[in-house]
Amino acid sequence: MEKKKTNKKPNSKKIIMEKKNFALIGAAGYIAPRHIKAIADTGNNLMAAYDKFDSVGRLDSSFPDCEFFTENEQFDRFCSKQMRKSNPLHFTSICTPNYTHDAFIRYGLRLGTDVICEKPLVLNPWNIDNLVEMENETGHKAYTILQLRLHDAIVALKKKVDEGPKDKIYDVDLTYITSRGKWYYISWKGDIRKSGGVATNIGVHFYDMLQWVFGPVKRNVVHVMSFDRVGGYLELEKARVRYFLSINAECLPANAVQGEKKTYRTLNIDGEEFEFSVGFTELHTKSYEKILAGEGFRISEARPSIEIVSDIRNSSPIGLKGDYHPLCKMPLAAHPFGWDDKR
């Protein structure tokens, strides 16, 4: 009998991407659900999680079999043993308070995994140099989340700027007010030594986006800076940027208050509103997809934004001089507990 012809090659195999095993540090934190979802959405496995706090029922939705630890020593023991097995950990994801990122990145690299760290990567630019050395020593890679670079509207804006007139300078106003209650000041976020202050804690991804789109910083001026706000001026290669960031609801403009909104975000470019308020929900998943494909943002790419927020933090405000954001005129508020930023 004549054999039927087939187009299949002999011994052909279907290529299947290997499922990766993750450990997550900071499972009870605000940003952790986005990382848990990204691990699940990319078809990977969360094998172990650690947090000092045990309110982590969020794990049930995707990874009910995940090992969970509230003691760092027990978590380390499990992870270290797992690295000697046939199905080791491949990635460590970090969702902890800002001031702990540097130490936990080092831990993940020494453990023998690649690392994915939430923003801000670190608080100081020199920490990046040391982490790059650690990457070289261990042979593993550390990535950071710079999700606004993956936002469709911002990608389109960068393309427009890159392809536009080479000598054009854009006038940009950035306003971001995200209301926070008294709990914020009790938590690590209210301590500038741990969070880096308002510019670092709520603004680092905006500064990264601005320098990514409009080019490197030529001048960095701070007009006002307090425990609940920061306003200043950035002169970039292709833009003059006035910005105002705050966590105080009293800074919300009238139209936001009337709409009963607690967050106000706007980017004005050459007098026109730039809309990018939607499309945020899947950006962490996109970030993970890029990392898993070997195209993620390496830690060295976070340097410009870390330098910006570090310079802001260490600046002395000049007051209402020069080209400042209109909201800088608002009277400064008294700290709700009478503390200063150096407590």
PDB file of C-alpha atoms in Angstrom, residues 6-172:
ATOM      1  CA  THR A   6       2.729  14.379   4.746  1.00  0.00           C
ATOM      2  CA  ASN A   7       4.231  17.835   5.179  1.00  0.00           C
ATOM      3  CA  LYS A   8       5.424  17.055   8.700  1.00  0.00           C
ATOM      4  CA  LYS A   9       9.161  16.759   9.152  1.00  0.00           C
ATOM      5  CA  PRO A  10      10.448  13.590  10.770  1.00  0.00           C
ATOM      6  CA  ASN A  11      11.028  13.899  14.526  1.00  0.00           C
ATOM      7  CA  SER A  12       9.551  17.417  14.550  1.00  0.00           C
ATOM      8  CA  LYS A  13       8.802  18.704  18.041  1.00  0.00           C
ATOM      9  CA  LYS A  14       6.424  21.414  19.203  1.00  0.00           C
ATOM     10  CA  ILE A  15       8.370  24.153  20.966  1.00  0.00           C
ATOM     11  CA  ILE A  16       6.833  24.932  24.337  1.00  0.00           C
ATOM     12  CA  MET A  17       8.141  27.743  26.521  1.00  0.00           C
ATOM     13  CA  GLU A  18       9.266  26.429  29.866  1.00  0.00           C
ATOM     14  CA  LYS A  19       7.072  27.469  32.775  1.00  0.00           C
ATOM     15  CA  LYS A  20       9.071  29.648  35.155  1.00  0.00           C
ATOM     16  CA  ASN A  21       8.997  29.411  38.930  1.00  0.00           C
ATOM     17  CA  PHE A  22       8.749  32.645  40.895  1.00  0.00           C
ATOM     18  CA  ALA A  23       9.338  33.716  44.481  1.00  0.00           C
ATOM     19  CA  LEU A  24       7.686  36.953  45.605  1.00  0.00           C
ATOM     20  CA  ILE A  25       8.869  39.193  48.443  1.00  0.00           C
ATOM     21  CA  GLY A  26       6.271  41.639  49.784  1.00  0.00           C
ATOM     22  CA  ALA A  27       3.108  39.651  49.100  1.00  0.00           C
ATOM     23  CA  ALA A  28       0.877  41.808  51.329  1.00  0.00           C
ATOM     24  CA  GLY A  29       1.904  45.112  49.737  1.00  0.00           C
ATOM     25  CA  TYR A  30      -0.196  47.464  47.614  1.00  0.00           C
ATOM     26  CA  ILE A  31       1.485  46.625  44.307  1.00  0.00           C
ATOM     27  CA  ALA A  32       1.803  42.845  44.846  1.00  0.00           C
ATOM     28  CA  PRO A  33      -1.564  41.929  43.209  1.00  0.00           C
ATOM     29  CA  ARG A  34      -0.343  43.319  39.872  1.00  0.00           C
ATOM     30  CA  HIS A  35       2.750  41.119  40.035  1.00  0.00           C
ATOM     31  CA  ILE A  36       0.736  38.069  41.091  1.00  0.00           C
ATOM     32  CA  LYS A  37      -1.636  38.665  38.177  1.00  0.00           C
ATOM     33  CA  ALA A  38       1.274  39.130  35.763  1.00  0.00           C
ATOM     34  CA  ILE A  39       2.844  35.842  36.859  1.00  0.00           C
ATOM     35  CA  ALA A  40      -0.487  34.071  36.355  1.00  0.00           C
ATOM     36  CA  ASP A  41      -1.327  35.814  33.064  1.00  0.00           C
ATOM     37  CA  THR A  42       2.021  34.808  31.558  1.00  0.00           C
ATOM     38  CA  GLY A  43       1.388  31.152  32.448  1.00  0.00           C
ATOM     39  CA  ASN A  44       4.015  30.840  35.142  1.00  0.00           C
ATOM     40  CA  ASN A  45       4.063  29.543  38.703  1.00  0.00           C
ATOM     41  CA  LEU A  46       4.363  31.407  42.008  1.00  0.00           C
ATOM     42  CA  MET A  47       6.114  28.872  44.172  1.00  0.00           C
ATOM     43  CA  ALA A  48       6.913  30.868  47.330  1.00  0.00           C
ATOM     44  CA  ALA A  49       5.943  34.211  48.881  1.00  0.00           C
ATOM     45  CA  TYR A  50       7.141  36.148  51.904  1.00  0.00           C
ATOM     46  CA  ASP A  51       5.798  39.030  53.949  1.00  0.00           C
ATOM     47  CA  LYS A  52       5.924  40.026  57.603  1.00  0.00           C
ATOM     48  CA  PHE A  53       2.161  40.535  57.401  1.00  0.00           C
ATOM     49  CA  ASP A  54      -0.146  37.589  56.837  1.00  0.00           C
ATOM     50  CA  SER A  55      -3.055  39.329  55.044  1.00  0.00           C
ATOM     51  CA  VAL A  56      -2.341  37.565  51.761  1.00  0.00           C
ATOM     52  CA  GLY A  57      -5.643  35.923  50.852  1.00  0.00           C
ATOM     53  CA  ARG A  58      -5.047  37.449  47.415  1.00  0.00           C
ATOM     54  CA  LEU A  59      -2.864  34.395  46.693  1.00  0.00           C
ATOM     55  CA  ASP A  60      -5.969  32.177  46.580  1.00  0.00           C
ATOM     56  CA  SER A  61      -7.171  33.614  43.288  1.00  0.00           C
ATOM     57  CA  SER A  62      -4.224  32.309  41.281  1.00  0.00           C
ATOM     58  CA  PHE A  63      -1.790  30.373  43.449  1.00  0.00           C
ATOM     59  CA  PRO A  64      -3.489  28.629  46.397  1.00  0.00           C
ATOM     60  CA  ASP A  65      -0.634  26.098  46.584  1.00  0.00           C
ATOM     61  CA  CYS A  66       2.033  28.787  46.934  1.00  0.00           C
ATOM     62  CA  GLU A  67       4.210  28.334  50.018  1.00  0.00           C
ATOM     63  CA  PHE A  68       3.900  31.389  52.268  1.00  0.00           C
ATOM     64  CA  PHE A  69       6.255  32.582  55.003  1.00  0.00           C
ATOM     65  CA  THR A  70       6.189  35.396  57.548  1.00  0.00           C
ATOM     66  CA  GLU A  71       9.753  34.737  58.689  1.00  0.00           C
ATOM     67  CA  ASN A  72      12.621  35.673  56.390  1.00  0.00           C
ATOM     68  CA  GLU A  73      14.771  32.786  57.653  1.00  0.00           C
ATOM     69  CA  GLN A  74      12.128  30.190  56.773  1.00  0.00           C
ATOM     70  CA  PHE A  75      11.574  31.752  53.360  1.00  0.00           C
ATOM     71  CA  ASP A  76      15.318  31.731  52.676  1.00  0.00           C
ATOM     72  CA  ARG A  77      15.616  28.104  53.809  1.00  0.00           C
ATOM     73  CA  PHE A  78      12.839  27.011  51.430  1.00  0.00           C
ATOM     74  CA  CYS A  79      14.235  28.981  48.482  1.00  0.00           C
ATOM     75  CA  SER A  80      17.785  27.796  49.036  1.00  0.00           C
ATOM     76  CA  LYS A  81      16.678  24.157  49.161  1.00  0.00           C
ATOM     77  CA  GLN A  82      14.520  24.641  46.067  1.00  0.00           C
ATOM     78  CA  MET A  83      17.520  25.877  44.091  1.00  0.00           C
ATOM     79  CA  ARG A  84      19.126  22.441  44.504  1.00  0.00           C
ATOM     80  CA  LYS A  85      16.108  20.596  43.109  1.00  0.00           C
ATOM     81  CA  SER A  86      15.173  19.721  39.538  1.00  0.00           C
ATOM     82  CA  ASN A  87      12.549  22.513  39.396  1.00  0.00           C
ATOM     83  CA  PRO A  88      14.410  25.508  40.856  1.00  0.00           C
ATOM     84  CA  LEU A  89      13.254  29.074  41.165  1.00  0.00           C
ATOM     85  CA  HIS A  90      13.937  31.230  38.109  1.00  0.00           C
ATOM     86  CA  PHE A  91      12.806  34.683  39.225  1.00  0.00           C
ATOM     87  CA  THR A  92      12.438  36.673  42.441  1.00  0.00           C
ATOM     88  CA  SER A  93       9.867  39.485  42.305  1.00  0.00           C
ATOM     89  CA  ILE A  94      10.201  42.343  44.796  1.00  0.00           C
ATOM     90  CA  CYS A  95       7.221  44.411  45.994  1.00  0.00           C
ATOM     91  CA  THR A  96       8.592  45.677  49.306  1.00  0.00           C
ATOM     92  CA  PRO A  97       9.045  49.232  50.723  1.00  0.00           C
ATOM     93  CA  ASN A  98      11.386  51.409  48.670  1.00  0.00           C
ATOM     94  CA  TYR A  99      14.304  51.442  51.090  1.00  0.00           C
ATOM     95  CA  THR A 100      14.528  47.625  51.096  1.00  0.00           C
ATOM     96  CA  HIS A 101      14.757  47.155  47.316  1.00  0.00           C
ATOM     97  CA  ASP A 102      18.535  47.262  47.115  1.00  0.00           C
ATOM     98  CA  ALA A 103      19.017  44.525  49.743  1.00  0.00           C
ATOM     99  CA  PHE A 104      16.343  42.236  48.312  1.00  0.00           C
ATOM    100  CA  ILE A 105      17.681  42.591  44.753  1.00  0.00           C
ATOM    101  CA  ARG A 106      21.049  41.465  46.081  1.00  0.00           C
ATOM    102  CA  TYR A 107      19.368  38.544  47.842  1.00  0.00           C
ATOM    103  CA  GLY A 108      17.621  37.382  44.670  1.00  0.00           C
ATOM    104  CA  LEU A 109      20.802  37.590  42.601  1.00  0.00           C
ATOM    105  CA  ARG A 110      22.839  35.710  45.215  1.00  0.00           C
ATOM    106  CA  LEU A 111      20.098  33.100  45.441  1.00  0.00           C
ATOM    107  CA  GLY A 112      20.735  32.340  41.778  1.00  0.00           C
ATOM    108  CA  THR A 113      17.612  33.858  40.213  1.00  0.00           C
ATOM    109  CA  ASP A 114      16.922  36.758  37.932  1.00  0.00           C
ATOM    110  CA  VAL A 115      15.120  39.601  39.707  1.00  0.00           C
ATOM    111  CA  ILE A 116      12.117  41.814  38.902  1.00  0.00           C
ATOM    112  CA  CYS A 117      11.851  44.867  41.161  1.00  0.00           C
ATOM    113  CA  GLU A 118       9.068  47.407  41.496  1.00  0.00           C
ATOM    114  CA  LYS A 119       9.832  51.077  41.090  1.00  0.00           C
ATOM    115  CA  PRO A 120      11.640  52.985  42.406  1.00  0.00           C
ATOM    116  CA  LEU A 121      14.464  50.559  41.818  1.00  0.00           C
ATOM    117  CA  VAL A 122      16.604  52.153  44.554  1.00  0.00           C
ATOM    118  CA  LEU A 123      16.739  55.493  46.357  1.00  0.00           C
ATOM    119  CA  ASN A 124      20.235  56.587  45.293  1.00  0.00           C
ATOM    120  CA  PRO A 125      22.037  56.497  41.908  1.00  0.00           C
ATOM    121  CA  TRP A 126      25.196  54.930  43.365  1.00  0.00           C
ATOM    122  CA  ASN A 127      23.185  51.887  44.448  1.00  0.00           C
ATOM    123  CA  ILE A 128      22.694  51.071  40.762  1.00  0.00           C
ATOM    124  CA  ASP A 129      26.448  50.853  40.186  1.00  0.00           C
ATOM    125  CA  ASN A 130      26.792  48.315  42.994  1.00  0.00           C
ATOM    126  CA  LEU A 131      23.867  46.256  41.704  1.00  0.00           C
ATOM    127  CA  VAL A 132      25.360  46.117  38.200  1.00  0.00           C
ATOM    128  CA  GLU A 133      28.549  44.752  39.781  1.00  0.00           C
ATOM    129  CA  MET A 134      26.438  42.156  41.595  1.00  0.00           C
ATOM    130  CA  GLU A 135      24.828  41.153  38.289  1.00  0.00           C
ATOM    131  CA  ASN A 136      28.265  40.617  36.788  1.00  0.00           C
ATOM    132  CA  GLU A 137      29.447  38.596  39.793  1.00  0.00           C
ATOM    133  CA  THR A 138      26.406  36.288  39.878  1.00  0.00           C
ATOM    134  CA  GLY A 139      25.723  36.023  36.159  1.00  0.00           C
ATOM    135  CA  HIS A 140      22.049  36.845  36.752  1.00  0.00           C
ATOM    136  CA  LYS A 141      19.980  39.820  35.629  1.00  0.00           C
ATOM    137  CA  ALA A 142      17.889  42.376  37.483  1.00  0.00           C
ATOM    138  CA  TYR A 143      14.967  44.121  35.806  1.00  0.00           C
ATOM    139  CA  THR A 144      12.761  47.006  36.866  1.00  0.00           C
ATOM    140  CA  ILE A 145       9.181  48.012  36.112  1.00  0.00           C
ATOM    141  CA  LEU A 146       9.005  51.122  33.909  1.00  0.00           C
ATOM    142  CA  GLN A 147       5.456  50.468  32.774  1.00  0.00           C
ATOM    143  CA  LEU A 148       4.640  53.890  31.312  1.00  0.00           C
ATOM    144  CA  ARG A 149       7.130  53.167  28.529  1.00  0.00           C
ATOM    145  CA  LEU A 150       4.740  50.410  27.440  1.00  0.00           C
ATOM    146  CA  HIS A 151       1.579  52.554  27.473  1.00  0.00           C
ATOM    147  CA  ASP A 152       0.250  52.818  23.903  1.00  0.00           C
ATOM    148  CA  ALA A 153      -0.467  56.570  24.096  1.00  0.00           C
ATOM    149  CA  ILE A 154       2.992  57.333  25.481  1.00  0.00           C
ATOM    150  CA  VAL A 155       4.714  55.112  22.915  1.00  0.00           C
ATOM    151  CA  ALA A 156       2.834  57.091  20.228  1.00  0.00           C
ATOM    152  CA  LEU A 157       3.888  60.384  21.862  1.00  0.00           C
ATOM    153  CA  LYS A 158       7.549  59.371  21.838  1.00  0.00           C
ATOM    154  CA  LYS A 159       7.275  58.421  18.161  1.00  0.00           C
ATOM    155  CA  LYS A 160       5.731  61.822  17.409  1.00  0.00           C
ATOM    156  CA  VAL A 161       8.514  63.656  19.257  1.00  0.00           C
ATOM    157  CA  ASP A 162      11.285  61.532  17.712  1.00  0.00           C
ATOM    158  CA  GLU A 163       9.936  62.091  14.212  1.00  0.00           C
ATOM    159  CA  GLY A 164       9.086  65.770  14.738  1.00  0.00           C
ATOM    160  CA  PRO A 165      11.242  68.847  14.153  1.00  0.00           C
ATOM    161  CA  LYS A 166      14.687  68.315  15.663  1.00  0.00           C
ATOM    162  CA  ASP A 167      14.838  71.803  17.174  1.00  0.00           C
ATOM    163  CA  LYS A 168      11.295  71.904  18.624  1.00  0.00           C
ATOM    164  CA  ILE A 169      11.006  72.493  22.382  1.00  0.00           C
ATOM    165  CA  TYR A 170       7.685  71.445  23.950  1.00  0.00           C
ATOM    166  CA  ASP A 171       6.023  73.199  26.878  1.00  0.00           C
ATOM    167  CA  VAL A 172       4.713  70.602  29.334  1.00  0.00           C
TER     168      VAL A 172
END
